């Protein structure tokens, strides 16, 4: 169930968002796409989630031609930067959504869905908040609802777009440790996008430094840190460290 | 009041009072007063003549025709409006600007011209007139023409209400729903529709008010056949031209009441669901 991305290009009008991106990640890896805004990292994530289609290149995941699988059948747990929670639904309804929209044959019973929702609420440490609406939650809580909702469909891959982008520094640190622990527990192949190198280096097994639609360097946090392969990578790391 | 505690954006009290008086005077003179006159004239000799004018067979036919035309035109425009707003707000495609311009067309074209368009297309001298006539289909000077003219004139209300709302909401929730495995129809029913329901309701109410009150376009295609193709606004004009002022004002009262009912319903819903509406705007 490893992920192989090969030669992905994507253009929006005159803007070349991705200029031939390739990388591979083993099953269960925690991969960070690290780069400044506008570098193409979110576009890459959206392509993996089926929300965007590349102009060229291929993606293989779990021996499947991933690009041929429609978004709704990919079962990628996508957590959006601004969470994209359903505002008119309670937390419980949000989490249950992916189960409730399944075709009748595959849909769990109402009791099973309710049980699963309670388990997920416990997993993301939001017990007792199931009846609230997203607008009644803090940023960190919304973030965890979004994650629980994504996990409810038993995703084959987890995709996180700036998962801590909208949170303050303290909550960000707490959630980081918690997310890493969750990853160890679930063992899902996880790709996350961030512009924060500290976050990338602390969380990920593998870091891809993205700039101008290309991967400048791909390797373990230690490798990237100790042997930056281009001036961009060195400057980017140093600029953030200061 | 001490100037030190004044909010930085608040103007001097005299300015505020002046503007308030000006707006109230304007609304009173141009909006409320005419309405009072309509009611006053209608009820000048009490309730009985009003009742008689409304119970008159031609008046009843006009009321029925107006309600039927609105009952067909409004649901169709609700569906078209949602479809158009959905297309414009959630997809990028060449010619989008042109489509938005076309949606606004009925607002900028005079209703009389919109009526004439249908006469030119479907009338006896028009493009399809002879063929339709040979097949015994009557559009102009009949209910279909009235419905078509009403649809044309009231098309923008729902779409115009929804486009900014749906553009503002973006595609995030729909994308989340897709990645969670929802089908297109399921996304529309469970995510899109609940998010736009208030905007849709306002659009439908406004569309309905205008559909019942439309005069110009309907006047051209109706042919003014009493008891057959006269809607309420047309019937009022006929009565007025016949010097039946009181009857004209009586029917006008009913039409105004229908419009006021629409406004009251809108206000009631806003008041009843204030919390929910506020929550929807806190994205």
Coordinates of C-alpha atoms in Angstrom, one line a residue:
Chain A
X1 CA 0.0 0.0 0.0
X2 CA 2.8 2.4 -0.8
X3 CA 2.2 5.7 -2.6
X4 CA 4.0 6.5 -5.8
X5 CA 3.6 9.9 -7.4
X6 CA 5.3 10.3 -10.8
X7 CA 5.8 13.4 -12.9
X8 CA 2.7 15.3 -11.9
X9 CA 2.2 18.6 -13.7
X10 CA -0.7 21.0 -13.2
X11 CA -1.3 24.4 -14.8
X12 CA -4.0 26.9 -14.0
X13 CA -4.3 29.2 -17.0
X14 CA -0.8 30.7 -17.4
X15 CA 0.3 29.6 -13.9
X16 CA 2.3 26.4 -13.7
X17 CA 1.4 25.1 -10.2
X18 CA 3.2 21.8 -10.4
X19 CA 6.2 21.2 -12.7
X20 CA 6.8 17.5 -12.6
X21 CA 6.5 16.3 -9.1
X22 CA 7.6 12.7 -8.1
X23 CA 8.0 11.0 -4.8
X24 CA 7.3 7.7 -3.1
X25 CA 6.1 7.0 0.4
X26 CA 6.0 3.6 2.1
X27 CA 2.8 2.3 3.7
X28 CA 2.1 4.1 7.0
X29 CA 4.5 6.9 6.4
X30 CA 3.9 10.4 7.8
X31 CA 5.0 12.8 5.0
X32 CA 5.1 16.6 5.2
X33 CA 4.9 18.8 2.1
X34 CA 6.8 21.8 3.3
X35 CA 7.0 25.1 1.4
X36 CA 6.1 28.7 1.2
X37 CA 2.5 29.7 0.1
X38 CA 2.0 29.4 -3.6
X39 CA 4.6 26.6 -4.0
X40 CA 2.0 24.1 -5.2
X41 CA 1.8 21.9 -2.1
X42 CA -1.9 22.2 -1.6
X43 CA -2.5 21.5 -5.2
X44 CA -0.6 18.3 -4.9
X45 CA -2.6 17.3 -1.8
X46 CA -5.9 18.1 -3.7
X47 CA -4.7 15.9 -6.6
X48 CA -4.2 13.0 -4.2
X49 CA -7.7 13.6 -2.8
X50 CA -9.3 13.7 -6.2
X51 CA -10.4 17.3 -5.9
X52 CA -8.1 18.4 -8.7
X53 CA -6.8 16.6 -11.8
X54 CA -3.2 16.8 -13.0
X55 CA -2.4 17.6 -16.7
X56 CA 0.2 14.9 -16.8
X57 CA 1.8 12.3 -14.5
X58 CA 0.5 9.3 -12.6
X59 CA -0.3 8.3 -9.0
X60 CA -0.3 4.8 -7.7
X61 CA -1.6 3.8 -4.3
X62 CA -2.2 0.3 -3.0
X63 CA -1.6 -1.1 -6.5
X64 CA -4.4 1.1 -7.9
X65 CA -4.2 3.6 -10.7
X66 CA -5.2 6.3 -8.1
X67 CA -6.1 9.0 -10.7
X68 CA -8.7 6.7 -12.2
X69 CA -10.5 6.3 -8.9
X70 CA -13.3 9.0 -8.6
X71 CA -12.9 11.3 -5.5
X72 CA -15.9 9.9 -3.8
X73 CA -14.6 6.3 -4.0
X74 CA -11.0 7.1 -2.9
X75 CA -11.8 7.0 0.8
X76 CA -9.2 9.7 1.5
X77 CA -9.7 11.3 4.8
X78 CA -9.3 15.0 3.8
X79 CA -9.0 17.6 6.5
X80 CA -9.3 21.1 5.0
X81 CA -7.4 24.1 6.1
X82 CA -10.6 25.9 7.3
X83 CA -12.1 22.5 8.3
X84 CA -15.1 22.9 6.0
X85 CA -17.4 21.5 8.7
X86 CA -21.1 21.4 7.8
X87 CA -22.3 24.5 9.6
X88 CA -25.9 23.4 9.8
X89 CA -25.2 20.0 11.4
X90 CA -24.3 19.1 14.9
X91 CA -20.8 17.6 15.7
X92 CA -22.4 14.2 15.7
X93 CA -24.1 14.6 12.4
X94 CA -20.8 16.0 10.9
X95 CA -18.9 12.9 12.0
X96 CA -21.6 10.5 10.9
X97 CA -21.9 12.1 7.5
X98 CA -19.6 9.8 5.6
X99 CA -21.5 6.8 7.0
X100 CA -25.0 8.2 6.5
X101 CA -24.4 8.9 2.8
X102 CA -23.3 5.3 2.0
X103 CA -25.5 3.3 -0.3
X104 CA -28.2 1.4 1.6
X105 CA -26.5 -2.0 1.2
X106 CA -23.2 -0.8 2.8
X107 CA -24.7 1.6 5.3
X108 CA -24.3 0.6 9.0
X109 CA -27.5 0.6 11.1
X110 CA -28.4 3.7 13.0
X111 CA -27.2 2.2 16.3
X112 CA -23.9 1.2 14.7
X113 CA -23.4 4.7 13.4
X114 CA -24.2 6.3 16.8
X115 CA -21.7 3.9 18.4
X116 CA -19.0 4.7 15.9
X117 CA -19.6 8.4 16.4
X118 CA -19.2 8.0 20.2
X119 CA -15.9 6.1 19.7
X120 CA -14.6 8.8 17.4
X121 CA -15.6 11.5 19.8
X122 CA -13.6 9.7 22.5
X123 CA -10.7 9.3 20.1
X124 CA -10.4 13.0 19.4
X125 CA -11.2 13.8 23.1
X126 CA -14.4 15.6 22.5
X127 CA -16.8 13.4 24.5
X128 CA -20.0 15.2 25.4
X129 CA -19.7 17.9 22.7
X130 CA -21.6 15.9 20.1
X131 CA -24.8 18.0 20.3
X132 CA -23.0 21.3 19.7
X133 CA -22.8 23.1 16.4
X134 CA -19.4 23.9 14.8
X135 CA -20.0 27.6 15.5
X136 CA -20.1 26.8 19.2
X137 CA -16.6 25.3 19.2
X138 CA -13.1 26.6 19.5
X139 CA -10.6 26.4 16.6
X140 CA -8.8 23.4 18.1
X141 CA -12.1 21.6 18.8
X142 CA -13.3 22.2 15.2
X143 CA -10.0 20.8 14.0
X144 CA -10.5 17.6 15.9
X145 CA -14.1 17.3 14.6
X146 CA -12.8 17.6 11.1
X147 CA -10.3 14.8 11.8
X148 CA -13.0 12.6 13.4
X149 CA -15.2 13.1 10.4
X150 CA -12.4 12.2 8.1
X151 CA -11.6 9.1 10.2
X152 CA -15.2 7.9 10.3
X153 CA -15.0 6.5 6.7
X154 CA -12.0 4.4 7.6
X155 CA -9.8 6.2 5.1
X156 CA -7.1 4.5 3.2
X157 CA -5.0 7.6 3.3
X158 CA -5.1 10.8 5.5
X159 CA -4.6 14.2 3.8
X160 CA -4.2 17.2 6.0
X161 CA -4.1 20.7 4.6
X162 CA -2.3 23.1 7.0
X163 CA -3.9 21.2 9.9
X164 CA -2.8 23.7 12.5
X165 CA -2.7 26.8 10.3
X166 CA -5.6 28.6 12.0
X167 CA -4.7 27.9 15.6
X168 CA -2.6 29.8 18.1
X169 CA 0.9 28.6 19.0
X170 CA 0.0 26.9 22.3
X171 CA -2.9 24.8 20.9
X172 CA -0.8 24.0 17.9
X173 CA 2.0 22.5 20.0
X174 CA -0.5 20.4 22.0
X175 CA -2.3 19.1 18.9
X176 CA 1.0 18.3 17.2
X177 CA 2.0 15.7 19.9
X178 CA -1.5 14.4 19.9
X179 CA -1.6 14.0 16.1
X180 CA 1.7 12.1 16.1
X181 CA 0.4 9.7 18.7
X182 CA -2.8 9.2 16.8
X183 CA -0.7 8.5 13.7
X184 CA 1.3 5.8 15.5
X185 CA -1.9 4.2 16.7
X186 CA -3.7 4.2 13.4
X187 CA -0.8 3.5 11.1
X188 CA -2.4 5.3 8.1
X189 CA -0.3 6.8 5.3
X190 CA -0.6 10.5 6.1
X191 CA 0.3 13.4 3.9
X192 CA 0.2 16.9 5.4
X193 CA 0.8 20.3 4.0
X194 CA 2.5 23.0 6.1
X195 CA 4.6 26.1 5.7
X196 CA 6.0 25.7 9.2
X197 CA 9.3 23.8 9.1
X198 CA 9.4 23.2 12.9
X199 CA 6.0 21.4 12.5
X200 CA 7.3 19.4 9.5
X201 CA 10.5 18.3 11.2
X202 CA 8.9 17.4 14.5
X203 CA 6.0 15.4 13.1
X204 CA 7.0 13.8 9.8
X205 CA 9.0 10.7 8.9
X206 CA 9.7 12.2 5.5
X207 CA 9.8 15.8 4.5
X208 CA 9.4 17.1 0.9
X209 CA 10.5 20.7 0.6
X210 CA 8.4 22.2 -2.2
X211 CA 9.1 25.4 -4.1
X212 CA 7.9 26.8 -7.3
X213 CA 5.9 23.7 -8.2
X214 CA 8.9 21.3 -7.7
X215 CA 10.2 19.2 -4.9
X216 CA 13.6 20.7 -4.0
X217 CA 14.5 17.9 -1.6
X218 CA 12.9 14.8 -0.2
X219 CA 14.2 12.9 2.8
X220 CA 14.1 12.4 6.5
X221 CA 14.0 15.5 8.7
X222 CA 17.6 14.8 9.8
X223 CA 18.8 14.6 6.2
X224 CA 17.1 17.7 5.1
X225 CA 18.3 19.6 8.0
X226 CA 21.9 18.5 8.0
X227 CA 22.4 18.4 4.2
X228 CA 20.2 20.9 2.4
X229 CA 20.6 20.1 -1.2
X230 CA 19.9 23.6 -2.6
X231 CA 20.3 27.2 -1.6
X232 CA 16.5 27.5 -1.5
X233 CA 16.2 24.7 1.1
X234 CA 19.1 26.1 3.2
X235 CA 17.7 29.7 3.1
X236 CA 14.1 28.5 3.8
X237 CA 15.3 26.5 6.9
X238 CA 17.5 29.3 8.1
X239 CA 15.0 32.0 7.6
X240 CA 12.4 30.1 9.7
X241 CA 15.0 29.2 12.4
X242 CA 15.9 32.8 13.1
Chain B
X1 CA -24.0 63.4 26.3
X2 CA -20.3 63.8 26.6
X3 CA -18.4 63.9 23.3
X4 CA -15.6 61.9 25.0
X5 CA -17.8 58.8 25.0
X6 CA -19.1 59.0 21.6
X7 CA -18.3 56.1 19.3
X8 CA -15.7 57.1 16.7
X9 CA -18.0 56.3 13.8
X10 CA -21.1 58.0 15.2
X11 CA -22.1 61.4 13.8
X12 CA -23.4 64.3 15.6
X13 CA -27.0 63.8 16.9
X14 CA -28.4 66.6 14.7
X15 CA -27.0 64.7 11.7
X16 CA -28.6 61.5 12.8
X17 CA -31.9 63.1 13.6
X18 CA -31.9 64.9 10.3
X19 CA -31.2 61.7 8.3
X20 CA -33.8 59.8 10.2
X21 CA -36.5 62.4 9.6
X22 CA -35.6 62.6 6.0
X23 CA -35.8 58.8 5.4
X24 CA -39.1 58.5 7.3
X25 CA -40.6 61.4 5.5
X26 CA -39.5 60.0 2.1
X27 CA -40.8 56.5 2.9
X28 CA -44.1 57.9 4.3
X29 CA -44.8 60.2 1.4
X30 CA -43.8 57.8 -1.5
X31 CA -44.4 54.4 -0.1
X32 CA -46.9 54.4 2.8
X33 CA -49.2 57.2 1.8
X34 CA -50.2 55.7 -1.6
X35 CA -50.9 52.4 0.2
X36 CA -53.2 54.2 2.7
X37 CA -54.9 55.9 -0.2
X38 CA -55.6 52.6 -1.9
X39 CA -57.1 51.2 1.2
X40 CA -59.0 54.4 2.0
X41 CA -60.6 54.7 -1.4
X42 CA -61.6 51.0 -1.4
X43 CA -63.2 51.1 2.0
X44 CA -64.7 54.7 1.6
X45 CA -68.3 53.2 1.6
X46 CA -67.6 50.4 4.0
X47 CA -66.9 46.7 3.5
X48 CA -69.9 45.7 1.4
X49 CA -68.9 47.3 -2.0
X50 CA -65.4 45.9 -1.6
X51 CA -66.8 42.4 -1.0
X52 CA -69.1 42.8 -4.0
X53 CA -66.3 43.9 -6.3
X54 CA -64.2 41.0 -5.3
X55 CA -67.0 38.5 -5.7
X56 CA -67.8 39.6 -9.1
X57 CA -67.2 36.7 -11.6
X58 CA -64.6 38.6 -13.7
X59 CA -62.7 39.5 -10.6
X60 CA -62.8 36.0 -9.3
X61 CA -61.5 34.7 -12.7
X62 CA -58.7 37.3 -12.5
X63 CA -57.7 36.2 -9.0
X64 CA -57.8 32.6 -10.0
X65 CA -55.6 33.3 -13.1
X66 CA -53.1 35.3 -11.1
X67 CA -52.7 32.6 -8.6
X68 CA -52.5 29.8 -11.2
X69 CA -49.8 31.8 -13.2
X70 CA -47.8 32.4 -10.0
X71 CA -48.2 28.8 -8.9
X72 CA -46.6 27.6 -12.2
X73 CA -44.0 30.4 -12.7
X74 CA -42.6 30.6 -9.2
X75 CA -41.7 26.9 -8.7
X76 CA -40.1 26.8 -12.2
X77 CA -38.1 30.0 -11.4
X78 CA -37.1 28.5 -8.1
X79 CA -35.6 25.5 -9.9
X80 CA -34.1 27.5 -12.7
X81 CA -32.7 30.0 -10.2
X82 CA -31.0 27.4 -8.0
X83 CA -29.6 25.7 -11.1
X84 CA -28.3 29.0 -12.5
X85 CA -26.8 30.1 -9.2
X86 CA -25.2 26.7 -8.6
X87 CA -23.6 26.8 -12.0
X88 CA -22.3 30.3 -11.6
X89 CA -21.2 30.0 -8.0
X90 CA -19.6 26.6 -8.0
X91 CA -18.0 26.2 -11.4
X92 CA -15.6 28.0 -13.6
X93 CA -16.3 28.0 -17.3
X94 CA -15.8 30.2 -20.3
X95 CA -18.8 32.5 -20.9
X96 CA -19.7 32.8 -17.2
X97 CA -19.8 36.6 -17.3
X98 CA -22.1 36.4 -20.2
X99 CA -24.4 34.0 -18.4
X100 CA -24.6 36.4 -15.4
X101 CA -25.4 39.3 -17.7
X102 CA -28.2 37.2 -19.3
X103 CA -29.7 36.4 -15.9
X104 CA -29.9 40.2 -15.3
X105 CA -31.5 40.8 -18.7
X106 CA -35.1 40.8 -17.4
X107 CA -34.2 43.6 -14.9
X108 CA -32.9 45.8 -17.6
X109 CA -35.3 45.1 -20.5
X110 CA -38.7 46.9 -20.2
X111 CA -41.5 44.4 -19.4
X112 CA -43.4 45.6 -22.4
X113 CA -40.5 44.5 -24.6
X114 CA -40.3 41.1 -22.9
X115 CA -44.0 40.6 -23.6
X116 CA -43.5 41.6 -27.3
X117 CA -40.6 39.1 -27.6
X118 CA -43.1 36.3 -26.9
X119 CA -45.7 37.8 -29.3
X120 CA -43.0 37.9 -32.0
X121 CA -42.0 34.3 -31.4
X122 CA -45.3 32.6 -30.7
X123 CA -47.9 35.1 -32.0
X124 CA -49.9 34.4 -35.1
X125 CA -47.5 36.6 -37.2
X126 CA -44.5 35.2 -35.3
X127 CA -41.9 32.5 -36.1
X128 CA -43.8 29.6 -34.7
X129 CA -47.3 31.1 -34.8
X130 CA -48.6 29.4 -38.0
X131 CA -47.3 26.0 -37.0
X132 CA -48.7 26.3 -33.5
X133 CA -52.0 27.5 -34.8
X134 CA -52.2 24.6 -37.2
X135 CA -51.7 22.2 -34.3
X136 CA -54.2 24.0 -32.2
X137 CA -51.8 25.2 -29.6
X138 CA -52.5 28.6 -28.1
X139 CA -49.8 30.5 -26.3
X140 CA -50.4 34.1 -27.0
X141 CA -53.7 35.5 -25.6
X142 CA -53.8 32.4 -23.3
X143 CA -52.5 31.0 -20.1
X144 CA -49.1 29.7 -21.5
X145 CA -48.2 33.1 -22.8
X146 CA -49.0 34.7 -19.4
X147 CA -46.9 32.1 -17.6
X148 CA -44.0 32.6 -20.0
X149 CA -44.1 36.4 -19.7
X150 CA -44.2 36.0 -15.9
X151 CA -41.3 33.6 -15.8
X152 CA -39.2 35.9 -18.0
X153 CA -39.9 39.0 -15.8
X154 CA -39.3 37.2 -12.5
X155 CA -36.4 35.0 -13.5
X156 CA -33.6 37.0 -11.8
X157 CA -35.1 37.1 -8.3
X158 CA -34.1 33.7 -7.0
X159 CA -30.8 33.5 -9.0
X160 CA -29.8 37.0 -7.9
X161 CA -30.5 36.2 -4.3
X162 CA -28.5 33.0 -4.4
X163 CA -25.4 33.8 -6.5
X164 CA -23.7 36.1 -3.9
X165 CA -24.6 33.7 -1.1
X166 CA -23.3 30.6 -2.8
X167 CA -20.2 32.3 -4.1
X168 CA -19.5 33.5 -0.6
X169 CA -19.9 30.0 0.8
X170 CA -17.5 28.6 -1.7
X171 CA -17.0 24.9 -2.5
X172 CA -15.4 23.7 0.7
X173 CA -18.3 21.9 2.2
X174 CA -19.2 20.3 -1.1
X175 CA -15.6 19.1 -1.5
X176 CA -15.6 17.7 2.0
X177 CA -18.8 15.9 1.2
X178 CA -17.3 14.4 -2.0
X179 CA -14.2 13.2 -0.2
X180 CA -16.5 11.6 2.4
X181 CA -18.2 9.6 -0.4
X182 CA -21.4 11.5 -1.0
X183 CA -23.1 11.4 -4.4
X184 CA -23.9 14.6 -6.3
X185 CA -27.6 14.4 -5.4
X186 CA -26.8 13.6 -1.8
X187 CA -24.5 16.6 -1.6
X188 CA -27.1 18.9 -2.9
X189 CA -29.8 17.7 -0.6
X190 CA -27.7 17.4 2.6
X191 CA -25.2 20.2 2.2
X192 CA -26.0 22.8 -0.5
X193 CA -29.7 23.1 0.0
X194 CA -29.6 23.5 3.8
X195 CA -27.0 26.2 3.4
X196 CA -29.0 28.2 1.0
X197 CA -32.5 27.6 2.3
X198 CA -33.1 31.1 3.7
X199 CA -31.8 32.9 0.6
X200 CA -33.9 30.6 -1.5
X201 CA -37.0 31.4 0.6
X202 CA -36.4 35.1 0.3
X203 CA -35.9 34.8 -3.4
X204 CA -39.1 32.8 -3.8
X205 CA -41.1 35.3 -1.8
X206 CA -39.9 38.2 -3.8
X207 CA -40.4 36.3 -7.0
X208 CA -43.9 35.5 -6.0
X209 CA -44.8 39.1 -5.0
X210 CA -43.5 40.3 -8.4
X211 CA -45.2 37.4 -10.3
X212 CA -48.6 38.3 -8.9
X213 CA -48.1 42.0 -9.6
X214 CA -46.6 41.9 -13.0
X215 CA -48.4 44.2 -15.4
X216 CA -46.4 45.2 -18.5
X217 CA -45.2 42.0 -20.0
X218 CA -48.5 40.1 -19.1
X219 CA -50.5 43.0 -20.6
X220 CA -48.9 42.5 -24.0
X221 CA -49.4 38.7 -24.2
X222 CA -52.8 38.5 -22.5
X223 CA -55.0 40.2 -25.0
X224 CA -57.3 41.4 -22.2
X225 CA -60.0 38.9 -22.6
X226 CA -62.3 39.5 -19.6
X227 CA -62.8 36.5 -17.5
X228 CA -60.3 34.5 -19.5
X229 CA -56.9 36.2 -19.8
X230 CA -57.2 39.1 -17.4
X231 CA -54.9 38.8 -14.3
X232 CA -55.5 40.9 -11.2
X233 CA -53.3 43.9 -12.3
X234 CA -54.9 43.9 -15.7
X235 CA -58.4 43.6 -14.2
X236 CA -57.7 46.6 -12.0
X237 CA -56.7 48.6 -15.1
X238 CA -59.8 47.6 -16.9
X239 CA -62.0 48.6 -14.0
X240 CA -60.2 51.9 -13.6
X241 CA -60.6 52.7 -17.3
X242 CA -64.3 52.0 -17.0
X243 CA -64.5 54.6 -14.3
X244 CA -65.3 51.9 -11.7
X245 CA -62.9 53.5 -9.2
X246 CA -64.2 51.8 -6.1
X247 CA -64.1 48.3 -7.7
X248 CA -60.6 49.0 -9.0
X249 CA -59.4 50.0 -5.6
X250 CA -61.1 47.0 -4.0
X251 CA -59.2 44.6 -6.2
X252 CA -56.1 46.7 -5.8
X253 CA -56.5 46.3 -2.0
X254 CA -56.5 42.5 -2.4
X255 CA -53.4 42.6 -4.5
X256 CA -51.7 44.9 -2.0
X257 CA -52.7 42.6 0.8
X258 CA -51.1 39.6 -1.0
X259 CA -47.9 41.5 -1.3
X260 CA -48.1 42.7 2.4
X261 CA -48.7 39.1 3.4
X262 CA -45.5 38.1 1.6
X263 CA -43.5 40.7 3.5
X264 CA -45.2 39.7 6.8
X265 CA -44.3 36.1 6.2
X266 CA -40.7 37.1 5.5
X267 CA -40.4 39.2 8.6
X268 CA -42.0 36.5 10.7
X269 CA -39.6 33.8 9.5
X270 CA -36.6 36.1 10.1
X271 CA -37.8 36.8 13.6
X272 CA -38.7 33.1 14.3
X273 CA -35.4 31.7 13.0
X274 CA -33.1 34.7 13.9
X275 CA -30.6 32.4 15.7
X276 CA -30.3 29.9 12.9
X277 CA -29.9 32.6 10.3
X278 CA -27.2 34.3 12.3
X279 CA -25.4 31.0 12.8
X280 CA -25.4 30.5 9.0
X281 CA -23.6 33.8 8.5
X282 CA -20.9 33.0 11.0
X283 CA -18.6 31.1 8.8

